[in-house]
mmCIF file of C-alpha atoms in Angstrom:
data_model
loop_
_atom_site.group_PDB
_atom_site.id
_atom_site.type_symbol
_atom_site.label_atom_id
_atom_site.label_comp_id
_atom_site.label_asym_id
_atom_site.label_seq_id
_atom_site.Cartn_x
_atom_site.Cartn_y
_atom_site.Cartn_z
ATOM 1 C CA MET A 159 90.949 275.902 196.950
ATOM 2 C CA GLU A 160 94.701 275.673 196.404
ATOM 3 C CA LYS A 161 94.123 273.851 193.113
ATOM 4 C CA SER A 162 91.790 276.593 191.868
ATOM 5 C CA ILE A 163 94.331 279.290 192.806
ATOM 6 C CA ALA A 164 97.095 277.401 191.001
ATOM 7 C CA ALA A 165 94.842 276.925 187.975
ATOM 8 C CA SER A 166 93.984 280.632 187.876
ATOM 9 C CA ARG A 167 97.664 281.539 188.147
ATOM 10 C CA GLY A 168 98.432 279.173 185.291
ATOM 11 C CA ALA A 169 95.687 280.715 183.179
ATOM 12 C CA LEU A 170 97.016 284.209 183.946
ATOM 13 C CA ALA A 171 100.552 283.220 182.940
ATOM 14 C CA SER A 172 99.201 281.651 179.775
ATOM 15 C CA ASP A 173 97.267 284.839 178.944
ATOM 16 C CA ILE A 174 100.387 286.973 179.327
ATOM 17 C CA SER A 175 102.637 284.840 177.165
ATOM 18 C CA GLY A 176 100.024 283.812 174.645
ATOM 19 C CA SER A 177 97.741 280.810 174.772
ATOM 20 C CA ASP A 178 100.210 278.671 172.847
ATOM 21 C CA GLY A 179 103.410 280.254 174.179
ATOM 22 C CA ALA A 180 104.221 281.787 170.801
ATOM 23 C CA ALA A 181 103.018 285.353 171.314
ATOM 24 C CA VAL A 182 106.481 286.907 171.006
ATOM 25 C CA VAL A 183 107.554 285.180 167.796
ATOM 26 C CA ARG A 184 104.103 285.736 166.276
ATOM 27 C CA THR A 185 104.244 289.475 167.023
ATOM 28 C CA TRP A 186 107.694 289.884 165.514
ATOM 29 C CA ALA A 187 106.696 287.794 162.496
ATOM 30 C CA ILE A 188 103.703 290.062 161.847
ATOM 31 C CA ILE A 189 105.950 293.125 162.113
ATOM 32 C CA GLY A 190 108.509 291.524 159.808
ATOM 33 C CA ALA A 191 105.864 290.543 157.258
ATOM 34 C CA ALA A 192 104.573 294.132 157.200
ATOM 35 C CA PHE A 193 108.077 295.420 156.482
ATOM 36 C CA VAL A 194 108.628 292.841 153.750
ATOM 37 C CA VAL A 195 105.377 293.870 152.041
ATOM 38 C CA PHE A 196 106.339 297.556 152.261
ATOM 39 C CA ILE A 197 109.836 296.927 150.907
ATOM 40 C CA LEU A 198 108.496 294.817 148.029
ATOM 41 C CA TYR A 199 106.054 297.617 147.173
ATOM 42 C CA VAL A 200 108.874 300.188 146.999
ATOM 43 C CA VAL A 201 111.061 297.817 144.970
ATOM 44 C CA PHE A 202 108.194 297.282 142.507
ATOM 45 C CA GLU A 203 107.704 301.044 142.125
ATOM 46 C CA TRP A 204 111.451 301.400 141.550
ATOM 47 C CA VAL A 205 111.914 298.701 138.930
ATOM 48 C CA THR A 206 108.858 299.892 137.007
ATOM 49 C CA ALA A 207 109.897 303.577 137.104
ATOM 50 C CA PRO A 208 110.999 305.115 133.772
ATOM 51 C CA TYR A 209 114.410 306.024 135.195
ATOM 52 C CA PHE A 210 115.243 302.501 136.399
ATOM 53 C CA GLY A 211 118.767 301.486 135.395
ATOM 54 C CA PRO A 212 122.421 301.937 136.310
ATOM 55 C CA THR A 213 123.974 305.303 137.115
ATOM 56 C CA GLN A 214 126.761 305.597 134.553
ATOM 57 C CA LEU A 215 130.047 307.343 135.271
ATOM 58 C CA ALA A 216 129.834 310.776 133.630
ATOM 59 C CA GLU A 217 131.878 311.341 130.497
ATOM 60 C CA GLY A 218 135.255 312.926 131.185
ATOM 61 C CA VAL A 219 135.353 311.772 134.829
ATOM 62 C CA GLU A 220 137.926 309.128 135.660
ATOM 63 C CA VAL A 221 138.224 306.679 138.534
ATOM 64 C CA PRO A 222 141.861 306.050 139.579
ATOM 65 C CA LEU A 223 143.171 302.529 138.990
ATOM 66 C CA ASN A 224 143.684 301.832 142.691
ATOM 67 C CA PHE A 225 140.009 302.507 143.353
ATOM 68 C CA LYS A 226 138.934 300.357 140.405
ATOM 69 C CA ILE A 227 140.918 297.537 141.954
ATOM 70 C CA GLY A 228 139.455 298.365 145.350
ATOM 71 C CA VAL A 229 135.883 298.263 144.042
ATOM 72 C CA TRP A 230 136.333 294.862 142.411
ATOM 73 C CA THR A 231 138.129 293.532 145.483
ATOM 74 C CA VAL A 232 135.136 294.471 147.616
ATOM 75 C CA GLN A 233 132.600 293.138 145.117
ATOM 76 C CA ILE A 234 134.321 289.767 144.783
ATOM 77 C CA GLY A 235 135.590 289.487 148.341
ATOM 78 C CA MET A 236 132.295 290.293 150.013
ATOM 79 C CA SER A 237 130.454 287.885 147.719
ATOM 80 C CA LEU A 238 132.841 285.083 148.682
ATOM 81 C CA VAL A 239 132.417 285.859 152.380
ATOM 82 C CA TRP A 240 128.635 285.709 152.076
ATOM 83 C CA ALA A 241 128.828 282.494 150.055
ATOM 84 C CA TYR A 242 130.924 280.950 152.857
ATOM 85 C CA LEU A 243 128.407 282.081 155.478
ATOM 86 C CA ILE A 244 125.506 280.717 153.410
ATOM 87 C CA TRP A 245 127.230 277.331 153.424
ATOM 88 C CA THR A 246 128.205 277.308 157.106
ATOM 89 C CA GLN A 247 125.174 279.037 158.634
ATOM 90 C CA ILE A 248 122.316 278.027 156.318
ATOM 91 C CA ILE A 249 122.982 275.009 154.073
ATOM 92 C CA LYS A 250 125.010 272.836 156.474
ATOM 93 C CA PRO A 251 122.651 273.363 159.435
ATOM 94 C CA ILE A 252 119.642 272.556 157.220
ATOM 95 C CA ARG A 253 121.302 269.312 156.138
ATOM 96 C CA GLN A 254 122.096 268.450 159.771
ATOM 97 C CA THR A 255 119.001 269.615 161.665
ATOM 98 C CA GLY A 256 116.451 270.621 159.033
ATOM 99 C CA GLN A 257 116.690 274.330 159.902
ATOM 100 C CA PRO A 258 119.264 277.118 159.399
ATOM 101 C CA ASN A 259 121.207 278.695 162.249
ATOM 102 C CA THR A 260 119.938 281.968 163.634
ATOM 103 C CA ALA A 261 123.133 283.607 162.349
ATOM 104 C CA GLY A 262 122.208 282.540 158.821
ATOM 105 C CA LEU A 263 118.741 284.034 159.211
ATOM 106 C CA LEU A 264 120.370 287.195 160.529
ATOM 107 C CA GLY A 265 122.466 287.322 157.360
ATOM 108 C CA ILE A 266 119.295 287.301 155.265
ATOM 109 C CA ALA A 267 117.775 289.995 157.498
ATOM 110 C CA PHE A 268 120.925 292.064 156.989
ATOM 111 C CA PHE A 269 120.529 291.650 153.228
ATOM 112 C CA VAL A 270 117.025 293.111 153.541
ATOM 113 C CA ALA A 271 118.534 296.003 155.528
ATOM 114 C CA ILE A 272 120.228 297.245 152.319
ATOM 115 C CA PHE A 273 116.885 298.985 151.761
ATOM 116 C CA TRP A 274 117.774 301.601 154.402
ATOM 117 C CA ASP A 275 121.495 301.883 153.629
ATOM 118 C CA PRO A 276 121.507 305.474 152.260
ATOM 119 C CA SER A 277 118.948 306.720 154.785
ATOM 120 C CA MET A 278 121.328 309.433 155.996
ATOM 121 C CA ASN A 279 120.603 311.100 152.630
ATOM 122 C CA TRP A 280 116.894 311.396 153.432
ATOM 123 C CA ILE A 281 116.957 315.187 153.962
ATOM 124 C CA GLN A 282 120.160 316.039 152.112
ATOM 125 C CA GLN A 283 123.026 314.091 150.614
ATOM 126 C CA GLY A 284 125.673 312.947 153.069
ATOM 127 C CA CYS A 285 126.994 309.638 151.724
ATOM 128 C CA VAL A 286 128.190 309.012 148.172
ATOM 129 C CA TYR A 287 129.065 305.917 146.140
ATOM 130 C CA ASN A 288 131.478 305.154 143.355
ATOM 131 C CA PRO A 289 129.528 304.762 140.068
ATOM 132 C CA TYR A 290 132.288 302.470 138.757
ATOM 133 C CA ALA A 291 130.759 299.758 140.970
ATOM 134 C CA LEU A 292 128.009 297.639 139.449
ATOM 135 C CA ASN A 293 124.753 299.391 140.288
ATOM 136 C CA LEU A 294 121.179 300.060 139.232
ATOM 137 C CA GLY A 295 120.889 303.481 140.812
ATOM 138 C CA PHE A 296 118.758 303.113 143.919
ATOM 139 C CA LEU A 297 115.174 303.101 145.111
ATOM 140 C CA SER A 298 115.470 306.091 147.463
ATOM 141 C CA GLY A 299 113.260 308.244 145.262
ATOM 142 C CA GLU A 300 110.369 305.803 145.669
ATOM 143 C CA ILE A 301 110.437 305.688 149.479
ATOM 144 C CA PRO A 302 107.429 307.702 150.681
ATOM 145 C CA GLY A 303 108.536 311.007 152.225
ATOM 146 C CA TRP A 304 112.067 310.972 150.770
ATOM 147 C CA MET A 305 113.217 314.623 150.550
ATOM 148 C CA SER A 306 116.655 314.953 148.963
ATOM 149 C CA PRO A 307 116.797 315.324 145.154
ATOM 150 C CA ARG A 308 118.081 312.798 142.638
ATOM 151 C CA GLY A 309 117.982 309.894 145.074
ATOM 152 C CA ASN A 310 117.460 307.540 142.148
ATOM 153 C CA LEU A 311 120.945 308.435 140.821
ATOM 154 C CA LEU A 312 122.711 307.210 143.945
ATOM 155 C CA PRO A 313 124.876 304.368 142.542
ATOM 156 C CA GLU A 314 124.297 301.904 145.362
ATOM 157 C CA PRO A 315 126.866 299.129 144.771
ATOM 158 C CA LEU A 316 124.329 296.319 144.764
ATOM 159 C CA LEU A 317 126.733 293.493 143.926
ATOM 160 C CA ALA A 318 129.148 294.577 146.647
ATOM 161 C CA TRP A 319 126.403 295.160 149.195
ATOM 162 C CA ALA A 320 124.517 291.949 148.329
ATOM 163 C CA GLY A 321 127.447 290.096 149.879
ATOM 164 C CA GLY A 322 128.833 292.933 151.952
ATOM 165 C CA TYR A 323 125.781 293.666 154.056
ATOM 166 C CA PRO A 324 125.284 290.060 155.237
ATOM 167 C CA GLY A 325 129.021 289.379 155.487
ATOM 168 C CA PHE A 326 130.135 292.745 156.900
ATOM 169 C CA LEU A 327 127.332 292.961 159.440
ATOM 170 C CA LEU A 328 127.762 289.366 160.547
ATOM 171 C CA TRP A 329 131.436 290.153 161.196
ATOM 172 C CA MET A 330 130.244 292.926 163.479
ATOM 173 C CA THR A 331 127.740 290.612 165.158
ATOM 174 C CA PHE A 332 130.326 287.881 165.676
ATOM 175 C CA GLY A 333 132.809 290.468 166.992
ATOM 176 C CA GLY A 334 130.366 291.619 169.633
ATOM 177 C CA LEU A 335 129.446 288.012 170.447
ATOM 178 C CA ALA A 336 133.102 287.020 170.883
ATOM 179 C CA VAL A 337 133.713 289.923 173.262
ATOM 180 C CA MET A 338 130.642 289.011 175.317
ATOM 181 C CA ARG A 339 131.875 285.426 175.665
ATOM 182 C CA PHE A 340 135.368 286.600 176.617
ATOM 183 C CA VAL A 341 134.078 289.065 179.203
ATOM 184 C CA LYS A 342 131.698 286.484 180.681
ATOM 185 C CA ALA A 343 134.558 283.975 181.028
ATOM 186 C CA ARG A 344 136.778 286.623 182.619
ATOM 187 C CA PHE A 345 134.090 288.094 184.886
ATOM 188 C CA PRO A 346 131.493 285.369 185.566
ATOM 189 C CA THR A 347 129.411 287.550 187.910
ATOM 190 C CA ILE A 348 128.998 290.454 185.503
ATOM 191 C CA SER A 349 125.399 291.591 185.047
ATOM 192 C CA ASN A 350 123.583 290.930 181.785
ATOM 193 C CA VAL A 351 123.184 294.661 181.188
ATOM 194 C CA LYS A 352 126.918 295.340 181.461
ATOM 195 C CA LEU A 353 127.694 292.258 179.396
ATOM 196 C CA SER A 354 125.312 293.433 176.679
ATOM 197 C CA LEU A 355 126.888 296.888 176.640
ATOM 198 C CA CYS A 356 130.282 295.257 176.090
ATOM 199 C CA GLY A 357 128.930 293.421 173.065
ATOM 200 C CA VAL A 358 127.338 296.523 171.556
ATOM 201 C CA PHE A 359 130.492 298.583 172.095
ATOM 202 C CA ALA A 360 132.628 295.870 170.468
ATOM 203 C CA ALA A 361 130.387 295.935 167.382
ATOM 204 C CA MET A 362 130.816 299.726 167.216
ATOM 205 C CA VAL A 363 134.590 299.330 167.241
ATOM 206 C CA VAL A 364 134.475 296.659 164.519
ATOM 207 C CA ASP A 365 132.309 298.971 162.399
ATOM 208 C CA LEU A 366 134.691 301.888 162.882
ATOM 209 C CA VAL A 367 137.735 299.843 161.834
ATOM 210 C CA LEU A 368 136.150 298.042 158.873
ATOM 211 C CA GLU A 369 134.343 301.070 157.438
ATOM 212 C CA SER A 370 137.406 303.299 157.773
ATOM 213 C CA LEU A 371 139.481 300.763 155.849
ATOM 214 C CA LEU A 372 136.805 300.293 153.188
ATOM 215 C CA ILE A 373 136.478 304.011 152.570
ATOM 216 C CA ARG A 374 140.172 304.849 152.574
ATOM 217 C CA TYR A 375 141.474 301.973 150.468
ATOM 218 C CA SER A 376 138.630 300.828 148.231
ATOM 219 C CA GLY A 377 137.034 304.162 147.369
ATOM 220 C CA ILE A 378 133.686 302.427 146.967
ATOM 221 C CA TYR A 379 131.869 304.987 149.128
ATOM 222 C CA ALA A 380 132.473 307.962 151.400
ATOM 223 C CA TYR A 381 130.807 310.320 153.885
ATOM 224 C CA PRO A 382 131.654 313.819 152.581
ATOM 225 C CA GLY A 383 128.484 315.260 154.115
ATOM 226 C CA SER A 384 129.561 314.846 157.734
ATOM 227 C CA ILE A 385 130.164 317.016 160.775
ATOM 228 C CA ARG A 386 133.931 317.406 160.673
ATOM 229 C CA ALA A 387 134.390 317.999 164.400
ATOM 230 C CA LEU A 388 132.735 314.627 165.066
ATOM 231 C CA SER A 389 134.703 312.739 162.431
ATOM 232 C CA LEU A 390 138.067 311.051 162.153
ATOM 233 C CA TRP A 391 140.178 312.792 159.472
ATOM 234 C CA GLY A 392 137.574 315.554 159.307
ATOM 235 C CA GLY A 393 137.919 317.813 156.272
ATOM 236 C CA HIS A 394 139.188 315.085 153.930
ATOM 237 C CA TRP A 395 137.086 313.015 151.548
ATOM 238 C CA TYR A 396 137.817 309.859 153.543
ATOM 239 C CA GLN A 397 136.570 311.343 156.817
ATOM 240 C CA PHE A 398 134.643 308.921 159.001
ATOM 241 C CA PRO A 399 131.846 310.251 161.239
ATOM 242 C CA LEU A 400 132.071 308.737 164.686
ATOM 243 C CA TYR A 401 128.304 308.887 165.013
ATOM 244 C CA GLU A 402 128.109 306.410 162.113
ATOM 245 C CA ALA A 403 129.915 303.832 164.260
ATOM 246 C CA LEU A 404 127.821 304.808 167.279
ATOM 247 C CA LEU A 405 124.445 304.464 165.531
ATOM 248 C CA PHE A 406 125.054 301.864 162.834
ATOM 249 C CA GLY A 407 127.376 299.801 165.011
ATOM 250 C CA GLY A 408 124.906 300.249 167.853
ATOM 251 C CA TRP A 409 121.935 298.639 166.156
ATOM 252 C CA VAL A 410 124.025 295.799 164.723
ATOM 253 C CA GLY A 411 125.591 295.284 168.153
ATOM 254 C CA CYS A 412 122.130 294.576 169.539
ATOM 255 C CA THR A 413 122.050 291.467 167.336
ATOM 256 C CA SER A 414 125.165 290.237 169.172
ATOM 257 C CA VAL A 415 123.140 290.434 172.361
ATOM 258 C CA LEU A 416 120.256 288.653 170.645
ATOM 259 C CA LEU A 417 122.514 285.767 169.589
ATOM 260 C CA TYR A 418 124.177 285.466 173.000
ATOM 261 C CA PHE A 419 121.023 284.827 174.992
ATOM 262 C CA LYS A 420 119.387 281.638 173.673
ATOM 263 C CA ASP A 421 117.071 279.089 175.232
ATOM 264 C CA ASP A 422 117.694 275.355 175.527
ATOM 265 C CA LYS A 423 116.399 274.846 171.973
ATOM 266 C CA GLY A 424 118.935 277.293 170.557
ATOM 267 C CA HIS A 425 116.292 279.936 169.879
ATOM 268 C CA THR A 426 116.776 283.641 170.522
ATOM 269 C CA TRP A 427 114.151 285.745 172.251
ATOM 270 C CA VAL A 428 112.329 286.676 169.047
ATOM 271 C CA GLU A 429 112.149 283.032 167.837
ATOM 272 C CA ARG A 430 111.030 281.541 171.133
ATOM 273 C CA GLY A 431 107.908 279.405 170.943
ATOM 274 C CA VAL A 432 107.908 279.016 167.160
ATOM 275 C CA GLU A 433 107.540 275.241 167.480
ATOM 276 C CA LYS A 434 104.287 275.780 169.433
ATOM 277 C CA MET A 435 102.554 277.614 166.591
ATOM 278 C CA ALA A 436 99.921 275.434 164.942
ATOM 279 C CA PHE A 437 101.081 276.690 161.545
ATOM 280 C CA CYS A 438 104.619 275.489 162.224
ATOM 281 C CA LYS A 439 104.072 272.123 163.866
ATOM 282 C CA ASN A 440 105.727 269.221 162.057
ATOM 283 C CA SER A 441 107.282 271.529 159.432
ATOM 284 C CA ASN A 442 110.901 272.627 159.615
ATOM 285 C CA PHE A 443 110.371 274.789 156.539
ATOM 286 C CA ARG A 444 107.479 276.769 158.026
ATOM 287 C CA GLN A 445 109.354 277.151 161.318
ATOM 288 C CA SER A 446 112.351 278.507 159.432
ATOM 289 C CA MET A 447 110.188 280.975 157.486
ATOM 290 C CA VAL A 448 108.478 282.273 160.622
ATOM 291 C CA ARG A 449 111.827 282.582 162.399
ATOM 292 C CA LEU A 450 113.253 284.474 159.411
ATOM 293 C CA VAL A 451 110.376 286.944 159.155
ATOM 294 C CA ALA A 452 110.460 287.504 162.935
ATOM 295 C CA ILE A 453 114.197 288.270 162.829
ATOM 296 C CA ILE A 454 113.673 290.594 159.850
ATOM 297 C CA GLY A 455 111.050 292.446 161.893
ATOM 298 C CA PHE A 456 113.383 292.721 164.880
ATOM 299 C CA CYS A 457 116.261 294.035 162.745
ATOM 300 C CA GLN A 458 114.049 296.500 160.864
ATOM 301 C CA VAL A 459 112.679 298.011 164.076
ATOM 302 C CA LEU A 460 116.163 298.279 165.572
ATOM 303 C CA GLU A 461 117.639 299.886 162.463
ATOM 304 C CA ILE A 462 114.852 302.422 162.074
ATOM 305 C CA ILE A 463 114.868 303.548 165.710
ATOM 306 C CA ILE A 464 118.620 303.595 166.283
ATOM 307 C CA TYR A 465 119.925 304.563 162.814
ATOM 308 C CA VAL A 466 117.361 305.563 160.179
ATOM 309 C CA LEU A 467 115.535 308.204 162.234
ATOM 310 C CA PRO A 468 118.470 310.113 163.820
ATOM 311 C CA MET A 469 121.004 309.904 160.980
ATOM 312 C CA PRO A 470 119.246 312.222 158.469
ATOM 313 C CA LEU A 471 118.790 314.869 161.184
ATOM 314 C CA ILE A 472 122.520 314.833 161.923
ATOM 315 C CA THR A 473 123.381 314.946 158.210
ATOM 316 C CA ALA A 474 121.140 317.996 157.773
ATOM 317 C CA ASN A 475 123.643 319.859 159.993
ATOM 318 C CA ALA A 476 126.772 318.633 158.185
ATOM 319 C CA ASP A 477 129.712 320.740 157.026
ATOM 320 C CA PRO A 478 130.448 321.291 153.311
ATOM 321 C CA PHE A 479 131.858 318.467 151.234
ATOM 322 C CA PRO A 480 135.679 318.467 151.630
ATOM 323 C CA GLU A 481 137.491 320.249 148.813
ATOM 324 C CA ASP A 482 139.452 317.086 147.983
ATOM 325 C CA THR A 483 136.295 315.011 147.380
ATOM 326 C CA PRO A 484 136.954 313.034 144.150
ATOM 327 C CA ALA A 485 134.810 314.111 141.209
ATOM 328 C CA PHE A 486 133.584 310.573 140.557
ATOM 329 C CA PHE A 487 131.572 310.781 143.794
ATOM 330 C CA THR A 488 129.761 313.991 142.810
ATOM 331 C CA VAL A 489 129.968 315.119 139.181
ATOM 332 C CA GLY A 490 130.593 311.523 138.147
ATOM 333 C CA THR A 491 127.165 310.455 139.376
ATOM 334 C CA GLY A 492 125.321 313.574 138.208
ATOM 335 C CA MET A 493 123.900 314.065 141.696
ATOM 336 C CA CYS A 494 125.623 317.374 142.476
ATOM 337 C CA GLY A 495 128.579 319.560 141.532
ATOM 338 C CA PRO A 496 129.619 321.779 138.617
ATOM 339 C CA GLY A 497 127.696 321.113 135.440
ATOM 340 C CA THR A 498 125.012 319.016 137.130
ATOM 341 C CA GLY A 499 122.676 321.921 137.860
ATOM 342 C CA LEU A 500 122.709 321.234 141.585
ATOM 343 C CA ALA A 501 125.249 322.328 144.163
ATOM 344 C CA CYS A 502 126.449 319.800 146.693
ATOM 345 C CA PRO A 503 124.959 320.468 150.161
ATOM 346 C CA ARG A 504 126.538 323.279 152.182
ATOM 347 C CA PRO A 505 125.427 325.153 155.310
ATOM 348 C CA ASP A 506 125.279 328.470 153.392
ATOM 349 C CA LEU A 507 122.740 327.065 150.914
ATOM 350 C CA PRO A 508 119.126 326.140 151.609
ATOM 351 C CA ILE A 509 118.225 322.492 151.876
ATOM 352 C CA ILE A 510 116.791 321.580 148.485
ATOM 353 C CA ARG A 511 113.870 319.166 148.398
ATOM 354 C CA ARG A 512 113.408 316.920 145.403
ATOM 355 C CA ASN A 513 110.266 318.769 144.262
ATOM 356 C CA ASP A 514 112.131 322.110 144.464
ATOM 357 C CA LEU A 515 114.307 321.378 141.422
ATOM 358 C CA GLU A 516 111.575 322.171 138.938
ATOM 359 C CA LYS A 517 109.957 324.922 141.011
ATOM 360 C CA PHE A 518 113.201 326.909 141.501
ATOM 361 C CA SER A 519 115.289 325.803 138.546
ATOM 362 C CA ASP A 520 116.312 329.407 137.691
ATOM 363 C CA THR A 521 117.842 330.243 141.074
ATOM 364 C CA VAL A 522 121.584 330.490 141.602
ATOM 365 C CA GLN A 523 121.490 328.095 144.566
ATOM 366 C CA ILE A 524 120.444 325.235 142.339
ATOM 367 C CA ALA A 525 121.513 325.884 138.782
ATOM 368 C CA HIS A 526 124.926 327.514 138.706
ATOM 369 C CA GLU A 527 126.616 327.302 142.110
ATOM 370 C CA PRO A 528 129.949 325.447 141.655
ATOM 371 C CA VAL A 529 130.935 323.043 144.360
ATOM 372 C CA GLY A 530 133.839 324.241 146.477
ATOM 373 C CA GLU A 531 133.129 327.961 146.216
ATOM 374 C CA ALA A 532 132.257 329.999 149.279
ATOM 375 C CA VAL A 533 133.138 327.079 151.508
ATOM 376 C CA VAL A 534 132.295 327.842 155.103
ATOM 377 C CA ARG A 535 135.421 327.648 157.215
#
């Protein structure tokens, strides 16, 4: 009787966790694979679109020398940082154990996250980029449901972000991880919930510091479409919205928590049980691929819930672009401003959807409204 009860309990436990103990990693891998397919579809639509190509700096618009230097510093510096992390977190671990570290897989997942980088512009433009940076425009206009006009002209600095997203975000992850380890050493009895909150908050702080420095001194991007009362240096082109650190730093901070809690095999929660999958047995390569896709799925879900969904709604309530916003961010890209046929977003103008440009091309709100006039104070 006792044996049958124990056997039934064992069967129940097995049913909950999956018959082979890999239910969690399999679920996240399926989610990740779905996102990868969707992203590849959008990328294909983008590269085959007739407008595909770089957004050129408009004639007569200049980028100051200090910002040219800043752009190249970021492009080269971030690439070197990512190259170092590829060596230390992917190549070396593969040579030693046959598989990359989870941090290296996170770096690749962060690279994939570039897809959602300008998501705050979904309803109306809030972030801008320097067209002096190497770019190919961006794929925003091909994302189903994208509302704001001229998303394809957004000069996403692909070279800078190709290294910057993995490198920059891993800095944030490592910052949160370091704080969690410090706090745990200092307060050994602290609960896991409080410890996790410390890690997430630390990542928010790292994001605030690094992004503020990048904006102010490199001029590679800015957040002119922000709520000034909720921003540092509100009313200036280099303003930094605190909710950017809260939301963006928040979802990246969750990866610090993910890295902190590992099992005895060095696997995080979303990778656990990968070695039990029949597909992965006796193959380090297949295990690595499943782990990677699972982590991509985890990061994509986090980013969409915590950042991608709320950020456009906040941006839709932003104040006007600051009057000192450099022309290379607006007129220089052709996205908005005098002579572009589209006013930069302001609370006293209607929100223009991308299919409104042709329908209402003769209205003052779109065609002839100079940026900076009638600024709401």
